[in-house]
Amino acid sequence: MVAGPCPHCLFRRVDHRFGGLFLHGPFHLRRDRHGCEVRQTYAPASADCGSFRGGNLGAKLEESGEDSAGYPNVIDIGFQATFAIISTAIISGAIAGRVKFSAWLTFAGIWVTFAYFPLAHMVWGGGVLSHAPHSLAAWLFGVSNGEALIAPIDFAGGTVVHISAGAAALVLAIVVGPRAGFPKHVDRPHNLPMVMLGAALLWFGWFGFNGGSAFAADGLAGVAWLNTTVAAAAAMLGWMLVERIRDRAATSLGAASGAIAGLVAITPAAGALSPLGSIALGFLGGIIACLCISLKYRWGFDDSLDVVGVHLCAGLWGTIGLAFFATDNGILTGHFSEGLKLLVVQTLIAVVAMLVSGLVTLLAALLIRATMGWRIKDEAKGIDLGEHRETAYDFRESVASHRRHTHDARISPAPTVQPRVDTAGAKE
């Protein structure tokens, strides 16, 4: 069973992090591959959902926190840090191939400080988007036993991670502008096997993401683990179904994207649904995300890696749609009245998360554009050479080596074959 925030789950979250490198990297042009990985690796890596007066960072790392269920503070710090890391990595996919490394580093620090951290506190730290008695949900529908009567549900980061990162990606894509040649001349992903490998690593790492959010090795963690698996599988089928009907061909890229969309959709709901409800949520999430990726062509914003469709749209569906399938108070699970109230609460927290992240992103993006600028000088040269002066693949050396071997084969004489010696006959 998947443990709570323990070294095992931290390993899986690290695996989830590297899965992002494998999945995002092959989507980029070959000349931008290394730059993609550098940008994701240097995302800010600190998050704590305790109090603003220091939280767990103000305590001894080896000691247990008040709400830690017995595990040391350092584990909680590390576990929360991985959520901040993946959130900023998600955003980078929308503006891949055209922004300066320095501009990205500046934005990442601003966004994670003024958007991610406040949202994490609002949702998981007893803030206005939580179940606390002073939250928006409590203000709308009252308080019972010291918490909101209709408590909002975000099990593992639908609002904090995916909606906030997706909203930031949309704003950045608009402010930064499209790549050269978009939408007519944009290269396809250059390494589909690596995309599939990255999707598999992300799927595995998501067990730590969702299962670890139970904060214990118990039945809830097991339910979250199972729901994560079936939702991703169902979303993969939903995405490929749309491809088959619309494009007459289901693709491996669509399968990978569909699985990720399902993982995104189930993230806020992993501990609140039955496996059957998770299948329905995931299947519809795959369909919705597949349809939403075409919005960038209709609205004219260049989202390089379909972050808006896969993370924002699937995150919105998972956060809001769980009100239909929630085991305790879902609209379709026999709790119609409570389910409608939950639908209102879930919609409210999703909208607030979008507004907070979108506003911070807009201000930061405009500030950077007016000062240091966003765009690289020579987009045709690529980020690898233009920004980092290195490449992921040395094709020139490979071509030169191939030519040398071909030339040597042409001029070298045929090998001399020594005649076979019959040793038995020689002895006689």
CSV table of C-alpha atoms in Angstrom, one decimal:
chain,number,residue,atom,x,y,z
A,1,MET,CA,0.0,0.0,0.0
A,2,VAL,CA,1.2,3.5,-0.7
A,3,ALA,CA,2.4,5.2,2.4
A,4,GLY,CA,1.8,8.8,3.4
A,5,PRO,CA,4.5,11.4,3.2
A,6,CYS,CA,7.4,9.1,3.8
A,7,PRO,CA,10.7,8.4,2.0
A,8,HIS,CA,8.9,5.9,-0.2
A,9,CYS,CA,6.4,8.5,-1.4
A,10,LEU,CA,9.2,11.1,-1.7
A,11,PHE,CA,10.9,8.7,-4.1
A,12,ARG,CA,7.8,8.4,-6.1
A,13,ARG,CA,7.4,12.2,-6.2
A,14,VAL,CA,11.0,12.5,-7.4
A,15,ASP,CA,10.2,9.8,-10.0
A,16,HIS,CA,7.1,11.9,-10.9
A,17,ARG,CA,9.4,14.9,-11.3
A,18,PHE,CA,11.7,13.1,-13.7
A,19,GLY,CA,8.7,11.7,-15.5
A,20,GLY,CA,7.9,15.3,-16.3
A,21,LEU,CA,11.3,15.7,-17.9
A,22,PHE,CA,10.8,12.7,-20.1
A,23,LEU,CA,7.2,13.6,-21.1
A,24,HIS,CA,7.8,17.3,-21.8
A,25,GLY,CA,11.3,17.0,-23.3
A,26,PRO,CA,10.4,14.9,-26.4
A,27,PHE,CA,7.6,17.4,-27.2
A,28,HIS,CA,10.2,20.1,-27.8
A,29,LEU,CA,12.2,20.7,-30.9
A,30,ARG,CA,15.5,18.9,-30.8
A,31,ARG,CA,17.3,22.3,-30.6
A,32,ASP,CA,15.2,23.1,-27.4
A,33,ARG,CA,15.4,19.8,-25.6
A,34,HIS,CA,18.2,20.6,-23.1
A,35,GLY,CA,16.7,24.0,-22.4
A,36,CYS,CA,13.4,22.4,-21.5
A,37,GLU,CA,15.1,20.2,-18.9
A,38,VAL,CA,17.1,23.0,-17.4
A,39,ARG,CA,14.0,25.2,-16.9
A,40,GLN,CA,12.1,22.4,-15.2
A,41,THR,CA,15.1,21.5,-13.0
A,42,TYR,CA,15.6,25.0,-11.6
A,43,ALA,CA,11.9,25.5,-10.6
A,44,PRO,CA,11.6,26.9,-7.1
A,45,ALA,CA,11.7,24.0,-4.6
A,46,SER,CA,10.1,25.1,-1.3
A,47,ALA,CA,6.6,25.0,0.0
A,48,ASP,CA,5.1,24.7,3.4
A,49,CYS,CA,1.4,24.8,4.3
A,50,GLY,CA,1.8,25.6,7.9
A,51,SER,CA,1.5,29.1,9.3
A,52,PHE,CA,2.9,32.2,7.6
A,53,ARG,CA,5.1,32.7,10.6
A,54,GLY,CA,7.6,30.1,9.6
A,55,GLY,CA,5.5,27.0,9.6
A,56,ASN,CA,7.5,23.8,9.9
A,57,LEU,CA,10.7,25.7,8.8
A,58,GLY,CA,10.6,27.4,12.2
A,59,ALA,CA,10.8,24.0,14.1
A,60,LYS,CA,13.5,21.5,14.4
A,61,LEU,CA,13.6,19.4,11.2
A,62,GLU,CA,13.9,16.1,13.0
A,63,GLU,CA,10.9,16.7,15.3
A,64,SER,CA,7.3,15.9,14.6
A,65,GLY,CA,4.9,18.7,13.8
A,66,GLU,CA,1.5,19.2,15.6
A,67,ASP,CA,-0.5,17.8,12.6
A,68,SER,CA,2.1,15.5,11.2
A,69,ALA,CA,0.7,12.2,12.5
A,70,GLY,CA,4.1,11.3,14.0
A,71,TYR,CA,6.4,11.8,11.0
A,72,PRO,CA,9.3,14.4,11.2
A,73,ASN,CA,8.9,18.0,9.9
A,74,VAL,CA,11.5,17.5,7.2
A,75,ILE,CA,9.4,14.9,5.5
A,76,ASP,CA,6.4,17.2,5.3
A,77,ILE,CA,8.6,20.0,4.0
A,78,GLY,CA,10.1,17.8,1.3
A,79,PHE,CA,6.7,16.4,0.3
A,80,GLN,CA,5.1,19.8,0.0
A,81,ALA,CA,8.1,21.1,-1.9
A,82,THR,CA,7.6,18.6,-4.7
A,83,PHE,CA,4.1,20.0,-5.3
A,84,ALA,CA,5.6,23.5,-5.8
A,85,ILE,CA,8.2,22.1,-8.1
A,86,ILE,CA,5.8,20.3,-10.4
A,87,SER,CA,3.5,23.3,-10.5
A,88,THR,CA,6.1,25.5,-12.0
A,89,ALA,CA,7.3,22.8,-14.3
A,90,ILE,CA,3.8,22.5,-15.7
A,91,ILE,CA,3.7,26.2,-16.6
A,92,SER,CA,7.0,26.1,-18.5
A,93,GLY,CA,5.4,23.7,-21.1
A,94,ALA,CA,3.1,26.5,-22.4
A,95,ILE,CA,5.9,28.8,-23.4
A,96,ALA,CA,8.5,26.3,-24.5
A,97,GLY,CA,10.9,27.1,-27.3
A,98,ARG,CA,10.8,30.9,-27.1
A,99,VAL,CA,11.6,32.4,-23.7
A,100,LYS,CA,14.9,33.4,-22.1
A,101,PHE,CA,16.2,31.4,-19.2
A,102,SER,CA,16.7,34.4,-17.0
A,103,ALA,CA,13.1,35.6,-17.6
A,104,TRP,CA,11.8,32.2,-16.7
A,105,LEU,CA,13.8,32.0,-13.5
A,106,THR,CA,12.5,35.4,-12.5
A,107,PHE,CA,8.9,34.5,-13.2
A,108,ALA,CA,9.1,31.2,-11.4
A,109,GLY,CA,10.3,32.8,-8.2
A,110,ILE,CA,7.6,35.5,-8.3
A,111,TRP,CA,4.8,33.1,-9.2
A,112,VAL,CA,5.6,30.4,-6.6
A,113,THR,CA,5.9,33.1,-3.9
A,114,PHE,CA,2.8,35.2,-4.6
A,115,ALA,CA,0.5,32.7,-6.3
A,116,TYR,CA,1.3,29.1,-5.3
A,117,PHE,CA,2.2,29.6,-1.6
A,118,PRO,CA,-1.0,31.7,-0.9
A,119,LEU,CA,-3.2,29.2,-2.7
A,120,ALA,CA,-1.6,26.3,-0.8
A,121,HIS,CA,-2.4,28.1,2.5
A,122,MET,CA,-6.0,29.0,1.3
A,123,VAL,CA,-6.8,25.4,0.5
A,124,TRP,CA,-4.7,23.2,2.8
A,125,GLY,CA,-3.7,25.6,5.6
A,126,GLY,CA,-7.1,26.5,6.9
A,127,GLY,CA,-7.6,29.5,4.6
A,128,VAL,CA,-10.6,30.9,2.8
A,129,LEU,CA,-10.8,27.9,0.4
A,130,SER,CA,-10.7,25.3,3.1
A,131,HIS,CA,-13.2,23.7,5.4
A,132,ALA,CA,-12.3,26.1,8.2
A,133,PRO,CA,-15.1,28.0,10.0
A,134,HIS,CA,-14.0,31.3,8.5
A,135,SER,CA,-13.9,29.9,4.9
A,136,LEU,CA,-16.1,30.8,1.9
A,137,ALA,CA,-17.8,27.5,2.1
A,138,ALA,CA,-18.7,28.1,5.8
A,139,TRP,CA,-20.0,31.6,4.9
A,140,LEU,CA,-22.2,30.1,2.2
A,141,PHE,CA,-23.7,27.1,3.9
A,142,GLY,CA,-22.9,27.4,7.6
A,143,VAL,CA,-20.7,25.7,10.1
A,144,SER,CA,-21.1,22.3,11.9
A,145,ASN,CA,-18.8,20.9,14.5
A,146,GLY,CA,-16.3,23.7,14.0
A,147,GLU,CA,-15.9,23.4,10.2
A,148,ALA,CA,-17.8,24.2,7.1
A,149,LEU,CA,-21.0,22.2,6.7
A,150,ILE,CA,-20.3,21.6,3.0
A,151,ALA,CA,-16.6,21.3,3.0
A,152,PRO,CA,-14.7,21.9,-0.3
A,153,ILE,CA,-12.7,18.9,-1.6
A,154,ASP,CA,-9.2,19.1,-3.0
A,155,PHE,CA,-7.5,15.9,-2.1
A,156,ALA,CA,-4.1,16.4,-3.8
A,157,GLY,CA,-4.0,19.6,-5.7
A,158,GLY,CA,-6.7,20.2,-8.3
A,159,THR,CA,-6.9,23.8,-7.5
A,160,VAL,CA,-3.4,24.4,-5.9
A,161,VAL,CA,-1.5,22.6,-8.7
A,162,HIS,CA,-3.3,22.1,-11.9
A,163,ILE,CA,-5.9,24.9,-12.1
A,164,SER,CA,-3.3,27.5,-10.8
A,165,ALA,CA,-0.6,26.2,-13.2
A,166,GLY,CA,-3.0,26.0,-16.1
A,167,ALA,CA,-4.3,29.5,-15.6
A,168,ALA,CA,-0.8,30.8,-15.4
A,169,ALA,CA,0.1,28.9,-18.6
A,170,LEU,CA,-2.8,30.5,-20.4
A,171,VAL,CA,-1.9,34.0,-19.4
A,172,LEU,CA,1.8,33.5,-20.1
A,173,ALA,CA,1.1,32.1,-23.6
A,174,ILE,CA,-1.0,35.2,-24.4
A,175,VAL,CA,1.5,37.7,-23.0
A,176,VAL,CA,4.7,36.1,-24.4
A,177,GLY,CA,3.1,35.5,-27.8
A,178,PRO,CA,3.4,32.5,-30.2
A,179,ARG,CA,6.4,30.8,-31.6
A,180,ALA,CA,7.6,31.7,-35.1
A,181,GLY,CA,5.4,30.1,-37.7
A,182,PHE,CA,2.5,29.2,-35.3
A,183,PRO,CA,0.1,27.8,-36.1
A,184,LYS,CA,1.0,26.7,-39.7
A,185,HIS,CA,4.6,25.7,-39.2
A,186,VAL,CA,5.1,24.0,-35.8
A,187,ASP,CA,7.2,20.9,-35.7
A,188,ARG,CA,5.7,17.7,-34.3
A,189,PRO,CA,7.1,15.9,-31.2
A,190,HIS,CA,10.5,14.5,-32.1
A,191,ASN,CA,10.6,11.4,-29.9
A,192,LEU,CA,7.3,9.6,-29.2
A,193,PRO,CA,8.9,6.6,-27.4
A,194,MET,CA,10.3,9.0,-24.9
A,195,VAL,CA,6.9,10.6,-24.5
A,196,MET,CA,5.4,7.2,-23.7
A,197,LEU,CA,8.2,6.5,-21.2
A,198,GLY,CA,7.6,9.9,-19.6
A,199,ALA,CA,3.9,9.3,-19.3
A,200,ALA,CA,4.6,5.9,-17.7
A,201,LEU,CA,6.9,7.5,-15.2
A,202,LEU,CA,4.4,10.2,-14.4
A,203,TRP,CA,1.6,7.6,-13.9
A,204,PHE,CA,3.8,5.8,-11.4
A,205,GLY,CA,4.9,8.9,-9.7
A,206,TRP,CA,1.2,10.1,-9.4
A,207,PHE,CA,0.7,7.3,-6.9
A,208,GLY,CA,2.9,9.2,-4.5
A,209,PHE,CA,1.1,12.5,-5.4
A,210,ASN,CA,-2.4,11.2,-4.7
A,211,GLY,CA,-1.8,8.2,-2.3
A,212,GLY,CA,0.7,10.3,-0.3
A,213,SER,CA,-1.9,12.9,0.3
A,214,ALA,CA,-3.7,10.6,2.6
A,215,PHE,CA,-0.8,11.2,5.0
A,216,ALA,CA,-0.9,7.6,6.3
A,217,ALA,CA,-0.5,4.1,5.0
A,218,ASP,CA,-4.2,3.3,5.4
A,219,GLY,CA,-7.3,2.4,3.5
A,220,LEU,CA,-7.7,6.0,2.2
A,221,ALA,CA,-4.3,5.8,0.6
A,222,GLY,CA,-5.3,2.5,-1.0
A,223,VAL,CA,-8.5,4.0,-2.4
A,224,ALA,CA,-6.7,7.0,-3.7
A,225,TRP,CA,-4.1,4.7,-5.4
A,226,LEU,CA,-6.8,2.6,-7.1
A,227,ASN,CA,-8.9,5.6,-8.1
A,228,THR,CA,-5.8,7.1,-9.7
A,229,THR,CA,-5.1,4.1,-11.8
A,230,VAL,CA,-8.6,3.5,-13.1
A,231,ALA,CA,-9.2,7.2,-13.8
A,232,ALA,CA,-6.0,7.4,-15.9
A,233,ALA,CA,-6.9,4.3,-17.9
A,234,ALA,CA,-10.4,5.5,-18.5
A,235,ALA,CA,-9.2,8.9,-19.6
A,236,MET,CA,-6.8,7.3,-22.1
A,237,LEU,CA,-9.7,5.5,-23.7
A,238,GLY,CA,-11.8,8.7,-23.7
A,239,TRP,CA,-9.1,10.7,-25.5
A,240,MET,CA,-8.4,7.9,-28.1
A,241,LEU,CA,-12.2,7.6,-28.7
A,242,VAL,CA,-12.3,11.3,-29.6
A,243,GLU,CA,-9.3,10.9,-31.9
A,244,ARG,CA,-10.8,7.9,-33.6
A,245,ILE,CA,-14.1,9.7,-34.3
A,246,ARG,CA,-12.6,13.1,-35.2
A,247,ASP,CA,-9.3,12.1,-36.8
A,248,ARG,CA,-10.0,8.5,-37.8
A,249,ALA,CA,-6.9,7.3,-35.9
A,250,ALA,CA,-6.1,6.8,-32.3
A,251,THR,CA,-2.4,7.8,-31.6
A,252,SER,CA,0.2,6.9,-29.0
A,253,LEU,CA,0.6,10.6,-28.3
A,254,GLY,CA,-3.1,10.8,-27.6
A,255,ALA,CA,-2.9,7.8,-25.3
A,256,ALA,CA,-0.1,9.5,-23.3
A,257,SER,CA,-2.0,12.8,-23.2
A,258,GLY,CA,-5.2,11.1,-22.2
A,259,ALA,CA,-3.6,9.3,-19.3
A,260,ILE,CA,-2.1,12.5,-18.0
A,261,ALA,CA,-5.5,14.3,-18.3
A,262,GLY,CA,-7.1,11.5,-16.3
A,263,LEU,CA,-4.4,11.8,-13.6
A,264,VAL,CA,-5.1,15.5,-13.5
A,265,ALA,CA,-8.8,15.1,-13.2
A,266,ILE,CA,-8.7,12.6,-10.4
A,267,THR,CA,-6.1,14.5,-8.4
A,268,PRO,CA,-8.7,16.6,-6.4
A,269,ALA,CA,-11.1,13.7,-6.1
A,270,ALA,CA,-8.8,10.7,-5.4
A,271,GLY,CA,-10.0,10.2,-1.9
A,272,ALA,CA,-13.6,11.2,-2.3
A,273,LEU,CA,-14.9,8.9,-5.1
A,274,SER,CA,-15.5,5.2,-5.5
A,275,PRO,CA,-13.6,3.4,-8.3
A,276,LEU,CA,-16.7,3.4,-10.5
A,277,GLY,CA,-17.1,7.1,-10.0
A,278,SER,CA,-13.4,7.6,-10.8
A,279,ILE,CA,-13.8,5.7,-14.1
A,280,ALA,CA,-16.6,8.1,-15.1
A,281,LEU,CA,-14.7,11.2,-14.0
A,282,GLY,CA,-11.6,10.0,-15.8
A,283,PHE,CA,-13.3,9.0,-19.0
A,284,LEU,CA,-15.1,12.3,-19.3
A,285,GLY,CA,-11.9,14.1,-18.3
A,286,GLY,CA,-10.1,12.5,-21.3
A,287,ILE,CA,-12.8,13.6,-23.7
A,288,ILE,CA,-13.0,17.2,-22.3
A,289,ALA,CA,-9.2,17.6,-22.4
A,290,CYS,CA,-8.9,16.3,-26.0
A,291,LEU,CA,-11.6,18.7,-27.2
A,292,CYS,CA,-10.1,21.6,-25.3
A,293,ILE,CA,-6.6,21.5,-26.9
A,294,SER,CA,-8.1,22.8,-30.1
A,295,LEU,CA,-9.0,26.1,-28.3
A,296,LYS,CA,-5.5,27.4,-28.9
A,297,TYR,CA,-6.1,27.3,-32.6
A,298,ARG,CA,-9.5,28.9,-32.3
A,299,TRP,CA,-8.4,31.6,-29.9
A,300,GLY,CA,-4.9,32.2,-31.3
A,301,PHE,CA,-2.7,31.5,-28.2
A,302,ASP,CA,0.3,29.2,-28.6
A,303,ASP,CA,0.3,26.7,-25.8
A,304,SER,CA,3.3,24.6,-26.8
A,305,LEU,CA,2.6,21.4,-24.8
A,306,ASP,CA,-1.2,21.8,-24.4
A,307,VAL,CA,-1.0,22.7,-20.8
A,308,VAL,CA,-4.3,24.6,-20.9
A,309,GLY,CA,-6.2,21.6,-22.3
A,310,VAL,CA,-4.6,18.9,-20.2
A,311,HIS,CA,-4.1,20.7,-16.9
A,312,LEU,CA,-6.5,23.7,-16.7
A,313,CYS,CA,-9.5,22.1,-18.4
A,314,ALA,CA,-9.0,18.6,-16.9
A,315,GLY,CA,-8.3,20.2,-13.6
A,316,LEU,CA,-11.4,22.3,-13.7
A,317,TRP,CA,-13.5,19.3,-14.7
A,318,GLY,CA,-12.0,17.1,-11.9
A,319,THR,CA,-12.5,19.8,-9.2
A,320,ILE,CA,-16.0,20.7,-10.2
A,321,GLY,CA,-17.2,17.4,-11.6
A,322,LEU,CA,-16.4,15.5,-8.5
A,323,ALA,CA,-19.6,17.0,-7.0
A,324,PHE,CA,-21.5,14.6,-9.3
A,325,PHE,CA,-19.7,11.4,-8.2
A,326,ALA,CA,-18.6,12.1,-4.6
A,327,THR,CA,-19.3,9.1,-2.4
A,328,ASP,CA,-20.6,11.0,0.7
A,329,ASN,CA,-22.5,13.9,-1.0
A,330,GLY,CA,-22.5,13.6,-4.7
A,331,ILE,CA,-25.4,14.6,-7.0
A,332,LEU,CA,-25.5,11.2,-8.7
A,333,THR,CA,-24.8,9.1,-5.5
A,334,GLY,CA,-28.1,9.7,-3.7
A,335,HIS,CA,-27.3,13.1,-2.1
A,336,PHE,CA,-28.9,15.5,-4.6
A,337,SER,CA,-29.4,18.5,-2.3
A,338,GLU,CA,-25.9,18.3,-0.7
A,339,GLY,CA,-24.4,17.6,-4.1
A,340,LEU,CA,-25.8,20.8,-5.5
A,341,LYS,CA,-24.3,22.7,-2.6
A,342,LEU,CA,-21.0,20.9,-3.1
A,343,LEU,CA,-21.1,21.8,-6.8
A,344,VAL,CA,-21.4,25.5,-5.9
A,345,VAL,CA,-18.5,25.2,-3.4
A,346,GLN,CA,-16.3,23.4,-5.9
A,347,THR,CA,-17.0,25.9,-8.6
A,348,LEU,CA,-16.2,28.8,-6.3
A,349,ILE,CA,-12.8,27.4,-5.2
A,350,ALA,CA,-11.9,26.7,-8.8
A,351,VAL,CA,-12.8,30.2,-9.9
A,352,VAL,CA,-10.9,31.8,-7.0
A,353,ALA,CA,-7.8,29.7,-7.8
A,354,MET,CA,-7.9,30.8,-11.4
A,355,LEU,CA,-8.3,34.4,-10.5
A,356,VAL,CA,-5.5,34.4,-8.0
A,357,SER,CA,-3.0,32.6,-10.2
A,358,GLY,CA,-4.1,34.5,-13.4
A,359,LEU,CA,-3.8,37.9,-11.8
A,360,VAL,CA,-0.3,37.3,-10.3
A,361,THR,CA,0.8,35.8,-13.6
A,362,LEU,CA,-0.4,38.8,-15.6
A,363,LEU,CA,1.3,41.3,-13.3
A,364,ALA,CA,4.6,39.3,-13.3
A,365,ALA,CA,4.5,38.7,-17.0
A,366,LEU,CA,3.9,42.3,-17.9
A,367,LEU,CA,6.6,43.5,-15.5
A,368,ILE,CA,9.2,41.1,-17.0
A,369,ARG,CA,8.2,42.0,-20.5
A,370,ALA,CA,8.7,45.7,-19.7
A,371,THR,CA,12.1,45.2,-18.1
A,372,MET,CA,14.2,42.3,-19.1
A,373,GLY,CA,12.0,40.9,-21.9
A,374,TRP,CA,10.7,37.4,-22.5
A,375,ARG,CA,11.8,36.4,-26.0
A,376,ILE,CA,15.1,34.8,-27.0
A,377,LYS,CA,17.0,36.7,-29.8
A,378,ASP,CA,17.3,33.9,-32.3
A,379,GLU,CA,14.4,31.5,-32.1
A,380,ALA,CA,15.5,29.6,-35.2
A,381,LYS,CA,18.8,28.8,-33.5
A,382,GLY,CA,17.0,27.3,-30.6
A,383,ILE,CA,17.3,27.7,-26.8
A,384,ASP,CA,20.0,25.0,-26.4
A,385,LEU,CA,22.6,26.8,-28.5
A,386,GLY,CA,21.2,30.4,-28.1
A,387,GLU,CA,20.8,30.3,-24.3
A,388,HIS,CA,22.9,27.4,-22.9
A,389,ARG,CA,25.5,26.9,-25.7
A,390,GLU,CA,25.0,23.1,-25.6
A,391,THR,CA,22.8,20.5,-27.3
A,392,ALA,CA,21.0,17.4,-26.2
A,393,TYR,CA,22.0,15.6,-29.4
A,394,ASP,CA,25.2,16.1,-31.4
A,395,PHE,CA,23.9,15.3,-34.9
A,396,ARG,CA,26.9,16.9,-36.6
A,397,GLU,CA,29.3,14.5,-35.0
A,398,SER,CA,27.0,11.6,-35.7
A,399,VAL,CA,26.8,12.5,-39.4
A,400,ALA,CA,30.5,13.0,-39.7
A,401,SER,CA,31.2,9.7,-38.0
A,402,HIS,CA,28.8,8.0,-40.4
A,403,ARG,CA,30.5,9.5,-43.4
A,404,ARG,CA,33.9,8.4,-42.1
A,405,HIS,CA,32.8,4.8,-41.7
A,406,THR,CA,31.1,4.8,-45.1
A,407,HIS,CA,34.2,6.2,-46.7
A,408,ASP,CA,36.5,3.7,-45.0
A,409,ALA,CA,34.2,0.8,-46.1
A,410,ARG,CA,34.5,2.0,-49.7
A,411,ILE,CA,38.3,2.1,-49.9
A,412,SER,CA,39.3,-0.7,-47.6
A,413,PRO,CA,40.2,-4.0,-49.4
A,414,ALA,CA,38.1,-7.1,-48.8
A,415,PRO,CA,39.2,-9.0,-45.7
A,416,THR,CA,41.6,-11.9,-46.3
A,417,VAL,CA,40.2,-15.2,-45.3
A,418,GLN,CA,42.8,-17.8,-44.1
A,419,PRO,CA,42.3,-21.3,-45.5
A,420,ARG,CA,41.0,-23.9,-43.1
A,421,VAL,CA,43.7,-26.2,-41.8
A,422,ASP,CA,42.7,-29.9,-41.3
A,423,THR,CA,44.6,-30.5,-38.1
A,424,ALA,CA,43.6,-34.2,-37.9
A,425,GLY,CA,45.1,-34.8,-41.4
A,426,ALA,CA,48.3,-33.0,-40.6
A,427,LYS,CA,48.9,-35.2,-37.6
A,428,GLU,CA,48.6,-38.3,-39.7
